[in-house]
Coordinates of C-alpha atoms and ligand atoms in Angstrom, one line a residue:
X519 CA -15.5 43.1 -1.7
X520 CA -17.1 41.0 1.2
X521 CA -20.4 40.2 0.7
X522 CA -22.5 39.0 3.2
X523 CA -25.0 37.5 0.8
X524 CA -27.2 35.6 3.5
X525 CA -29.5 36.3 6.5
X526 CA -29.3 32.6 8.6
X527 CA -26.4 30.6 7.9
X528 CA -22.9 31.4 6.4
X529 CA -21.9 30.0 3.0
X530 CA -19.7 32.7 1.5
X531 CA -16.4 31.0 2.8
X532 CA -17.9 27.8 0.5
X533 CA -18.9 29.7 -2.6
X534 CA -17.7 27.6 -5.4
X535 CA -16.0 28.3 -8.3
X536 CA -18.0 28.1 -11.4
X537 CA -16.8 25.7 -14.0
X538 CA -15.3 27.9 -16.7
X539 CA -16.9 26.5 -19.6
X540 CA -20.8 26.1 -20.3
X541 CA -23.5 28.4 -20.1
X542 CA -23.5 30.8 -17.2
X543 CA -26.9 30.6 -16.1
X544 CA -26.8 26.5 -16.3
X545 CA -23.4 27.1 -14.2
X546 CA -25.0 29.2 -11.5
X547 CA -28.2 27.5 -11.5
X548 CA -26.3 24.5 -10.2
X549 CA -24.0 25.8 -7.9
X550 CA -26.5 27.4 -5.8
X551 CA -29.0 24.4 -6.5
X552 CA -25.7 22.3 -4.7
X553 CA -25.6 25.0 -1.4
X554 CA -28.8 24.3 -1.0
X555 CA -29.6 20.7 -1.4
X556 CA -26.0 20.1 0.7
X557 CA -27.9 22.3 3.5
X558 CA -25.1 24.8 3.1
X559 CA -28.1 27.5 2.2
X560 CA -31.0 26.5 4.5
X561 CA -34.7 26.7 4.0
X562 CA -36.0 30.0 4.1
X563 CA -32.8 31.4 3.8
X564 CA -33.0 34.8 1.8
X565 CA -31.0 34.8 -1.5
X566 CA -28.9 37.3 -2.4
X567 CA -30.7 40.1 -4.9
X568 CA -29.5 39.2 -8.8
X569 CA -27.3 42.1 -8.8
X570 CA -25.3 40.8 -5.6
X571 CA -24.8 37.2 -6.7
X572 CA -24.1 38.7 -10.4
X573 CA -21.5 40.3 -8.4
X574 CA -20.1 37.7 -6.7
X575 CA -20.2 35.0 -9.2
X576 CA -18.6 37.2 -11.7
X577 CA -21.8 36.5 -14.3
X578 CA -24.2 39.0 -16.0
X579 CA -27.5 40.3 -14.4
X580 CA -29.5 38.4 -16.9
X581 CA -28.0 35.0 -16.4
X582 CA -28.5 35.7 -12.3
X583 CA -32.1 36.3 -12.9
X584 CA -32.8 32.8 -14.8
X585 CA -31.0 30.9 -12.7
X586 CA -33.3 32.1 -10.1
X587 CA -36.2 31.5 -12.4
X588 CA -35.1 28.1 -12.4
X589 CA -34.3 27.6 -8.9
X590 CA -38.3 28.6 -8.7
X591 CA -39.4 26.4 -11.2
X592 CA -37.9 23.7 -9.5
X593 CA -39.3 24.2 -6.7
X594 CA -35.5 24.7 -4.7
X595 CA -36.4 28.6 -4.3
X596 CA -39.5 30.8 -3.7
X597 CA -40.3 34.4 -4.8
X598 CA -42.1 36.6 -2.2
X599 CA -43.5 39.1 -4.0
X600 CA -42.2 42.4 -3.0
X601 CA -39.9 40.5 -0.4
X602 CA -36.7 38.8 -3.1
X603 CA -36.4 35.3 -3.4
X604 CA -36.3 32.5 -0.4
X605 CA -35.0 29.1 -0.3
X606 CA -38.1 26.7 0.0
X607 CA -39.0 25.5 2.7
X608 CA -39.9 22.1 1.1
X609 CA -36.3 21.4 0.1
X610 CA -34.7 17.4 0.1
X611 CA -31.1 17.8 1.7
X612 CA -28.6 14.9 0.7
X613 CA -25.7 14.5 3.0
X614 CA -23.3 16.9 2.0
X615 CA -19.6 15.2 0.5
X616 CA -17.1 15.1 3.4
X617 CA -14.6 17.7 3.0
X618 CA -11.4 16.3 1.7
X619 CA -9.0 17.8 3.9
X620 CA -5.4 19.7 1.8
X621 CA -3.2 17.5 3.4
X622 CA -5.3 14.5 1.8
X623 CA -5.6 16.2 -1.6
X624 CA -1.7 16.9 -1.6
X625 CA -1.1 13.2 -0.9
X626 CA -3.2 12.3 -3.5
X627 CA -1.6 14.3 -5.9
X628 CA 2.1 13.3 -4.5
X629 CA 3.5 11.7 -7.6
X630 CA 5.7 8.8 -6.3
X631 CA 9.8 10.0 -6.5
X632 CA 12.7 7.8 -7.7
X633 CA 14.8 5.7 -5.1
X634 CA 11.1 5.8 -2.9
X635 CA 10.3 2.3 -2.0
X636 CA 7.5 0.4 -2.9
X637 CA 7.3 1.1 -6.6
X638 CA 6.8 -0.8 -9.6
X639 CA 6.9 -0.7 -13.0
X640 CA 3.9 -0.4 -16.0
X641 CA 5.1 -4.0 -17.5
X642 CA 3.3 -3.1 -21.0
X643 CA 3.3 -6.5 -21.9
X644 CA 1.8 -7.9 -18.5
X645 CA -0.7 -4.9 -18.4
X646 CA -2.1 -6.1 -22.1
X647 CA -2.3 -10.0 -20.7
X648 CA -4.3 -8.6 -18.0
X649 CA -6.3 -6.9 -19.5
X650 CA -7.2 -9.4 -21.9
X651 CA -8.2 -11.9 -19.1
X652 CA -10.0 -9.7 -17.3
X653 CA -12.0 -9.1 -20.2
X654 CA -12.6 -12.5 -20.7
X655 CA -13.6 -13.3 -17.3
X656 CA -16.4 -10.3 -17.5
X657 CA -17.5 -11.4 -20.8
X658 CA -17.9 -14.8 -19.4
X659 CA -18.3 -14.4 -15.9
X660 CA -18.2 -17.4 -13.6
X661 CA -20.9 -17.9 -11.4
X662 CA -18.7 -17.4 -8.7
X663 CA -18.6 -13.8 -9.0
X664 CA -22.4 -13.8 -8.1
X665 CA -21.6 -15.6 -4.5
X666 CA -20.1 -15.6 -0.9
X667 CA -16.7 -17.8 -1.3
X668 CA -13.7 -19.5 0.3
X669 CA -12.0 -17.0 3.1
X670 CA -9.0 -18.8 1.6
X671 CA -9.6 -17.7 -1.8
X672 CA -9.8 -20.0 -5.0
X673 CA -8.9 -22.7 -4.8
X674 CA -7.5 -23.1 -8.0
X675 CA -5.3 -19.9 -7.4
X676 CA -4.0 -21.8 -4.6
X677 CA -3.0 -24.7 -6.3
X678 CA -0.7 -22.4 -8.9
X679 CA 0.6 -20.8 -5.6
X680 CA 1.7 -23.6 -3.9
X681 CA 3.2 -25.3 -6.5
X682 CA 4.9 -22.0 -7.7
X683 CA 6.6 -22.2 -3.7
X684 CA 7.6 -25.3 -3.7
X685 CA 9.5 -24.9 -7.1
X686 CA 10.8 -21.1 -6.9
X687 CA 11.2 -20.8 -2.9
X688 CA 11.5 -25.3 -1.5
X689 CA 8.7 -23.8 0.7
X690 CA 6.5 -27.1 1.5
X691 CA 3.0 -27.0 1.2
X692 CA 0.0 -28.0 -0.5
X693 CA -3.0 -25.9 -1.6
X694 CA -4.9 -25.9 1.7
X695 CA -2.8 -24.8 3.5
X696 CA -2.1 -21.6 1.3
X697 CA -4.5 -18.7 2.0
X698 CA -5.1 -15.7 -0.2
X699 CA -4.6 -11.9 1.4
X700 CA -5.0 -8.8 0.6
X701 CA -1.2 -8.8 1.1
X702 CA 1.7 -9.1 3.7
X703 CA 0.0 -6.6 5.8
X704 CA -3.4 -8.2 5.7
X705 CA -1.5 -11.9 6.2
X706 CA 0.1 -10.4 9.2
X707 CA -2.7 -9.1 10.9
X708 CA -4.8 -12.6 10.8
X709 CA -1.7 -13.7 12.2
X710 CA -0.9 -11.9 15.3
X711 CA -4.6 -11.8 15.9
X712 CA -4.8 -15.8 15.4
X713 CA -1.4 -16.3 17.4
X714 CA -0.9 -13.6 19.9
X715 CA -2.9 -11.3 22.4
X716 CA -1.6 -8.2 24.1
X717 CA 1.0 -8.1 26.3
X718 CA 2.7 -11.7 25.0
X719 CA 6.4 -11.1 24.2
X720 CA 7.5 -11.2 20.9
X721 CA 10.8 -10.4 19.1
X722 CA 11.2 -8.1 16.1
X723 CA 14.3 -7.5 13.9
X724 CA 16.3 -4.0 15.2
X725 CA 15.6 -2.2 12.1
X726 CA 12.6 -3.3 11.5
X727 CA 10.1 -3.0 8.8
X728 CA 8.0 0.1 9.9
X729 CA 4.8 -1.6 9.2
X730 CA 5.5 -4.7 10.7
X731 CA 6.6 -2.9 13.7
X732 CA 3.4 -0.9 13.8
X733 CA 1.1 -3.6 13.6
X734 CA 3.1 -5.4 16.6
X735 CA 3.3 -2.7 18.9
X736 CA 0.0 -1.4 18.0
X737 CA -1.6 -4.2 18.9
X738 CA -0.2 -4.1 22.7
X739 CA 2.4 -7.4 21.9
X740 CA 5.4 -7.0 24.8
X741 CA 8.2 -6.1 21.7
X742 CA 11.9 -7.2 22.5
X743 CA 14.5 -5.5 19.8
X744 CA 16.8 -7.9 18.8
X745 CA 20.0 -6.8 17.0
X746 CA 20.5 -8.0 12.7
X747 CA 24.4 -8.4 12.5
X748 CA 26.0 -9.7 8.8
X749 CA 24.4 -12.7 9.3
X750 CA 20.6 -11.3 10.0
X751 CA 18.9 -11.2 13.7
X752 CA 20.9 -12.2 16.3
X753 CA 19.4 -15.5 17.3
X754 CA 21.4 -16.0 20.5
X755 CA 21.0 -12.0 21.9
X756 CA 17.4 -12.5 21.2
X757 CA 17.7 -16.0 23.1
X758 CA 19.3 -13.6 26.2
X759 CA 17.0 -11.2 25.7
X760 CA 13.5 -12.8 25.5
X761 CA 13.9 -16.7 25.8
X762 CA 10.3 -16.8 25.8
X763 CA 8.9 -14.6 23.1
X764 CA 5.1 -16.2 21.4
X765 CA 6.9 -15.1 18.0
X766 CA 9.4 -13.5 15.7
X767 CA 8.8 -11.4 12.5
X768 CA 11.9 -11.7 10.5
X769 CA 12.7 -11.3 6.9
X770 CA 15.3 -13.9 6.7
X771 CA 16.1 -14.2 2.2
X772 CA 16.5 -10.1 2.6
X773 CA 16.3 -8.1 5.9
X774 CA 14.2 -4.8 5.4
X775 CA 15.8 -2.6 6.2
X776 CA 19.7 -3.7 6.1
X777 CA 19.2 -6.4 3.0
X778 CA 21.9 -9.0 4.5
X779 CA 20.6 -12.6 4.0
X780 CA 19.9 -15.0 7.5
X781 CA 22.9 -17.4 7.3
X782 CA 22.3 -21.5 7.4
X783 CA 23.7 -21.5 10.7
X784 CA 21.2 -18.5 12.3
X785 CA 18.2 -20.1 10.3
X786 CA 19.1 -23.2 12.1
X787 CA 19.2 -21.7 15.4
X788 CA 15.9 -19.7 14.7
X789 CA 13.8 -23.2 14.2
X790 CA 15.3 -24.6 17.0
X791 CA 14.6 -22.4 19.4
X792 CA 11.2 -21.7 18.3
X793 CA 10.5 -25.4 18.1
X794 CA 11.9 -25.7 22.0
X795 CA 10.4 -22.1 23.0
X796 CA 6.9 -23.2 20.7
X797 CA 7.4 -20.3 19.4
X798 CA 5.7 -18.9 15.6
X799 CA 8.2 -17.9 13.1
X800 CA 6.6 -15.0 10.8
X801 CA 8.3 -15.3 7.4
X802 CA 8.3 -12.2 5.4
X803 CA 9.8 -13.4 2.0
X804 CA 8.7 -10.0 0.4
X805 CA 11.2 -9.7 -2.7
X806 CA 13.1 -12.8 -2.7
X807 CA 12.1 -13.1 -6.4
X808 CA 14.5 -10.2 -7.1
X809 CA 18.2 -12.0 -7.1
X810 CA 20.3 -10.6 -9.7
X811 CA 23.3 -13.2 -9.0
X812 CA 23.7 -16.8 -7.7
X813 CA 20.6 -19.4 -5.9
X814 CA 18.7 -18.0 -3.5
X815 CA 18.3 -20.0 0.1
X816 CA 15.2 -21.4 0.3
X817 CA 13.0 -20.3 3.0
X818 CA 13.2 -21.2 6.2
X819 CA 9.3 -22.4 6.0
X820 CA 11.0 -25.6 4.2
X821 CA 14.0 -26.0 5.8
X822 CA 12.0 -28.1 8.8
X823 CA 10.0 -24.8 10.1
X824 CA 7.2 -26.2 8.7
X825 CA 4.8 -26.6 12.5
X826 CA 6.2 -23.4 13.6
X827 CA 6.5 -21.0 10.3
X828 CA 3.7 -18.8 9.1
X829 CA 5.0 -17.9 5.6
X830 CA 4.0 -14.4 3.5
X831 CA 4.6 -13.4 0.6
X832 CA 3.1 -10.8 -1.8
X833 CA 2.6 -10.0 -5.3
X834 CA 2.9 -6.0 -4.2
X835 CA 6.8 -6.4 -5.6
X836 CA 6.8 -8.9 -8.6
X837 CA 3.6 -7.3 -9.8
X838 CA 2.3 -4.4 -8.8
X839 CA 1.0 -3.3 -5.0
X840 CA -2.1 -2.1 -6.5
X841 CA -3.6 -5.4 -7.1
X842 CA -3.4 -5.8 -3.2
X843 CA -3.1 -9.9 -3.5
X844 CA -0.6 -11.5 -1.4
X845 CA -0.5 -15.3 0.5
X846 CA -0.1 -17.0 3.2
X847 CA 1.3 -20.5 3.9
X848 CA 0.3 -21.8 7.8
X849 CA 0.5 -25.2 9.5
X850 CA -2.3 -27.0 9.3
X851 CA -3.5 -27.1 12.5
X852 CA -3.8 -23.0 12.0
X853 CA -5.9 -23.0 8.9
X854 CA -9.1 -23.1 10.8
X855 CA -8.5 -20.2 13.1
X856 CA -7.0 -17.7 10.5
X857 CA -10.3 -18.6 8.2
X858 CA -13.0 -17.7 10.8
X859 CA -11.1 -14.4 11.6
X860 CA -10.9 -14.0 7.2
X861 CA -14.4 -14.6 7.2
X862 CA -15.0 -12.0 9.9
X863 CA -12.8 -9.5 8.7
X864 CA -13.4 -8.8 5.1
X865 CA -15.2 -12.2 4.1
X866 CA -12.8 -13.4 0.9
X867 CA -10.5 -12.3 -1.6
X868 CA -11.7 -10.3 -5.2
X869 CA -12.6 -13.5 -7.6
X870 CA -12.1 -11.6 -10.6
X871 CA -8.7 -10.4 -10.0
X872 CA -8.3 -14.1 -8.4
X873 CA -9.3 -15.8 -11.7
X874 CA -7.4 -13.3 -13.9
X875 CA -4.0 -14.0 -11.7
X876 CA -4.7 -17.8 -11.8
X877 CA -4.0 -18.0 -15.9
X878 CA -1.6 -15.3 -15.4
X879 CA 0.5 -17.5 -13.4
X880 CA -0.6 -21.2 -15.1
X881 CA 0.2 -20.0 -18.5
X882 CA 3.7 -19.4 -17.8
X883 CA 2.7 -15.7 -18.2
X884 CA 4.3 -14.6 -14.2
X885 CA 7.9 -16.4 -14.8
X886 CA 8.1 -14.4 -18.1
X887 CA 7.1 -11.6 -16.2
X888 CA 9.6 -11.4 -13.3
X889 CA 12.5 -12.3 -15.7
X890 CA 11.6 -9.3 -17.4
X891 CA 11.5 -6.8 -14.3
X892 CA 14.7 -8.2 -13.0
X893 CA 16.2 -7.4 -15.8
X894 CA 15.0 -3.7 -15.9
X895 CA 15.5 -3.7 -12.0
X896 CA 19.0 -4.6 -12.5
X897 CA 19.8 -2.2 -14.7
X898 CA 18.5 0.7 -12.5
X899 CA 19.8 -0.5 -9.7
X900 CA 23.5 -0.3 -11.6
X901 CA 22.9 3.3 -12.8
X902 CA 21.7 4.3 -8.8
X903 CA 25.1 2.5 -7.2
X904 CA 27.0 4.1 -9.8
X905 CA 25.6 7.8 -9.0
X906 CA 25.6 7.1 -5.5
X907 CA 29.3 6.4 -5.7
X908 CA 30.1 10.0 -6.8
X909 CA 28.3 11.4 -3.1
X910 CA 29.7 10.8 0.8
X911 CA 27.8 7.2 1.1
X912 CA 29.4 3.7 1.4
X913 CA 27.2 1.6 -1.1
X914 CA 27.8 -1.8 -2.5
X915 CA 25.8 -3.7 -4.9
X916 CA 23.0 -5.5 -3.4
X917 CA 22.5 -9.1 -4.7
X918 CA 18.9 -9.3 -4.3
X919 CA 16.0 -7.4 -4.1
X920 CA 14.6 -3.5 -5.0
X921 CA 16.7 -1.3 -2.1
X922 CA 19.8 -0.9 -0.8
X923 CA 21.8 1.0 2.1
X924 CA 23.6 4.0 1.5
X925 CA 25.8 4.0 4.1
X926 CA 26.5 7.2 6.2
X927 CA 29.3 7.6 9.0
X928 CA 28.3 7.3 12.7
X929 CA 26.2 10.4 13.9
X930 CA 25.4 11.7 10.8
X931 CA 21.6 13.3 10.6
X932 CA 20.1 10.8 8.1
X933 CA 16.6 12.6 8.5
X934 CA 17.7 15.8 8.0
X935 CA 19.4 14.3 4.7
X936 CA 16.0 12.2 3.4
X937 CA 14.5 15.2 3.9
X938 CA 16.7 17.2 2.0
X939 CA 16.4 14.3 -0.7
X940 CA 13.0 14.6 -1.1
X941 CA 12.8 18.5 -1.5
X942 CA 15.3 17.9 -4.8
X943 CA 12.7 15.1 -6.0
X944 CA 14.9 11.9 -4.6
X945 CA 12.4 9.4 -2.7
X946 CA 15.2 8.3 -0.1
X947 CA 14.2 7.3 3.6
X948 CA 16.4 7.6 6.7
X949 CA 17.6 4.5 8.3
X950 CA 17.6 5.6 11.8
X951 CA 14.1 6.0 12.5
X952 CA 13.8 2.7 11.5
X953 CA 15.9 1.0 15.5
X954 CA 13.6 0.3 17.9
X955 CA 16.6 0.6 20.3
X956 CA 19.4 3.4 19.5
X957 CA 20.7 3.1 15.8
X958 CA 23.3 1.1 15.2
X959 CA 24.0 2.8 11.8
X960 CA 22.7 5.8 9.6
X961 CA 22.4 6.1 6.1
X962 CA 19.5 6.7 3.7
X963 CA 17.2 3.4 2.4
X964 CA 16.6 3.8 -1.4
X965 CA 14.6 2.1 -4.0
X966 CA 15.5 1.3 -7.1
X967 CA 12.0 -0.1 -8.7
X968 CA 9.6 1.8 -10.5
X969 CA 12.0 4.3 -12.6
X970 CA 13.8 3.4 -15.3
X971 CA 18.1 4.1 -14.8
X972 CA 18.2 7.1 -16.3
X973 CA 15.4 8.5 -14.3
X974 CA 17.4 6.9 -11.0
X975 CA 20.4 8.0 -11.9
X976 CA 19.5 12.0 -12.8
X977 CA 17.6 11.9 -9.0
X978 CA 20.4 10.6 -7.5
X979 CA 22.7 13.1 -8.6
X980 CA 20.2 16.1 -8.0
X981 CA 20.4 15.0 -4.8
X982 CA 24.0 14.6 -4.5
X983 CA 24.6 18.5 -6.3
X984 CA 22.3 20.0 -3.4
X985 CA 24.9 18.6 -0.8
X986 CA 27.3 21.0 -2.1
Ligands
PLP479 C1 9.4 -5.8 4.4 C2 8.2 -5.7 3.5 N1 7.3 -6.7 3.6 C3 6.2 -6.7 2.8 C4 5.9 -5.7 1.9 C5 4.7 -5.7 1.1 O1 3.5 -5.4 1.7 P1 2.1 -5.6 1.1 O2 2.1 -7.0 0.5 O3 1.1 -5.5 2.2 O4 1.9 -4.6 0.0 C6 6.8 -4.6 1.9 C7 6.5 -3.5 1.0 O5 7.0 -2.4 1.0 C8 7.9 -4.6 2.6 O6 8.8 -3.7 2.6

């Protein structure tokens, strides 16, 4: 039954539900004591009689009548003698809650799948040192916390950064000229808004990081594709293509998407041109902490790219994305610029987290913590090749980092085949989508952070049983 409970405006679609547990009269009471003060029921609206919004409410008569006795006492409602009972005229309205829309609610509620990227694991061990820091920095907060600080965070977290760099990744720096982000993304946007304006050229890797490309070609930059080959981008075809391209983003220890490493002789190439061209090299060194066999190349930020490479790096992978901290290494002469358009943007990073992260990472506390998820990364990574190997895909064993390339033949619909992934529960992405130009090769792009190999290995083959 339809009831059309109101004479003015028209809340029946909103009705809510009343909670299931509690008194009913409290429950009612506060339902329609939320239409009105949200505007939904307007003043001098006409309520329902107490057998109708019994009715719709699914309560007893009785407990309709005192919630309208205590609308009244309130002062939300009025009874006219004779007449029923009115919302007052006299009634404060808040600003009703924005309607969260299904689609937003459903992606809330999207539990991440295995072999998605971008996940990482609950280290118990680092979660419990966390915790206990942050503890002791509320207990004991700094002054700091009560102020305005440093666009390029603490400086004391910098210090552990830079001198974790120069030891892990031979990139060469000191503390001022690291900056604190809110991660890669954020470090990339105070770049290209620092280093470029619309319209200048720039290259990208073809496939590209989707983010990455985003941010470049939503920001109006002229984008030239240039091929990666075994040995990363194509130094010389972007040299053909675009000899005078402002910058390149490039992800030179492991290329999102494809995962091949820039060789010595293409890094070389890359500095030189950009130091002839005075071009600015964007170094996304996102999960170089993940190599599961032999010494990683340094990056190119230390290899002599030091004037013309803006180095980022995040703690997304190695910790967890949620923390949203991430860095940035820039030449000197680029500190000042990139800090007025920190300060402008969103002022400084969190010091609490900042503080907490410092002792994480000066009482040995990170190192311990990355040997530990490589290991368990490993290990799911081996139980994802090995399911992978029993499906249609060429796969071999990445050497570094959280993803690899499951390699499908020429013309194959990858998206059609992600998308059949995710409806058995398998997080993989298609490969194509991710050319600027026309793709080179298809295949699906699968994670193997986050789950541990048993839980990578039973997605994997769901997958693999719904190809038939
Ligand atoms: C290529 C690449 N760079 C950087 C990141 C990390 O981004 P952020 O630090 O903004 O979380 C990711 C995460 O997926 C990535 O794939």
């Amino acid at each position: 039954m339809t009831l059309k409970l109101r004479t003015n405006s028209d809340w029946s679609a909103s009705t809510p539900m009343l909670p299931a547990q509690g008194p009913r009269r409290l429950a009612l009471y506060r339902s329609l004591r939320g239409l009105i003060e949200s505007g939904q029921m307007m003043p001098g609206d006409k309520l329902p009689t107490t057998r109708d919004i019994a009715k719709r409410f699914g309560v007893s008569r009785g407990a309709a009548v005192a919630a309208y006795e205590m609308l009244v006492a309130d002062g939300f409602a009025e009874a006219r003698v004779g007449a029923g009972t009115y919302v007052a005229e006299a009634v404060p309205l808040v600003q009703a809650a924005p309607a969260v829309s299904p689609a937003i609610m459903e992606q809330e509620a999207r539990a991440p799948l295995p072999g998605a990227l971008g996940c990482s694991t609950a280290d118990e061990t680092s979660l419990r040192i966390f915790r206990m820091l942050m503890n002791r920095h509320l207990a004991k907060p700094s002054l700091r916390h009560f102020h305005y600080n440093d666009p390029a965070g603490s400086l004391a977290l910098r210090v552990e950064v830079a001198a974790y760099l120069k030891a892990a990744r031979g990139v060469v720096c000191e503390p001022d000229q690291v900056i604190m982000t809110a991660g890669t993304q954020q470090g990339l946007d105070l770049a290209v808004r620092a280093l470029l304006k619309p319209g200048d050229p720039v290259w990208l890797e073809d496939p590209c990081y989707a983010a990455a490309r985003e941010l470049f070609e939503g920001t109006g930059l002229s984008v030239t594709a240039v091929p990666v080959d075994g040995e990363g981008i194509d130094v010389a075809a972007g040299v053909a293509a675009q000899p005078d391209a402002k910058a390149v983003y490039v992800t030179p220890s492991h290329q999102y998407p494809l995962g091949v490493t820039l060789s010595m002789a293409r890094r070389l190439a890359l500095i030189d041109w950009a130091r002839q061209a005075g071009a600015y090299i964007l170094e996304d060194d996102y999960d170089s902490e993940f190599r599961f066999a032999g010494p990683p190349l340094s990056a190119l930020q230390g290899m002599g790219g030091e004037g013309q490479v803006i180095y980022l790096g995040t703690f997304s992978k190695t910790l967890l994305p949620g923390f949203r901290i991430g860095y940035l290494v820039v030449p000197r002469h680029l500190r000042e610029r990139m800090l007025t358009i920190r300060r402008l943007t969103d002022r400084f990073p969190s010091t609490l987290a900042e503080d907490a992260l410092t002792e994480f990472l000066r009482d040995g506390h990170f190192s311990a913590h990355i040997k530990r998820a490589r290991k368990r990364v490993k290990a799911a990574r081996d139980a994802l090749v090995e399911a992978l190997h029993e499906g249609p895909f060429a796969v071999s064993t990445p050497e570094q980092g959280l993803h690899l390339v499951a390699e499908l033949p020429p013309g194959t619909d990858d998206v059609s085949l992600a998308k059949r992934a995710k409806e058995t529960g398998f997080g993989a992405k298609a490969l194509s989508p991710l050319y600027l130009g026309v793709p080179a090769r298809r295949g699906l792009v699968i994670g193997f952070s986050g789950f541990p190999p048993e839980v990578m290995a039973d997605g994997a083959r769901r997958f693999l049983s719904s190809l038939g």
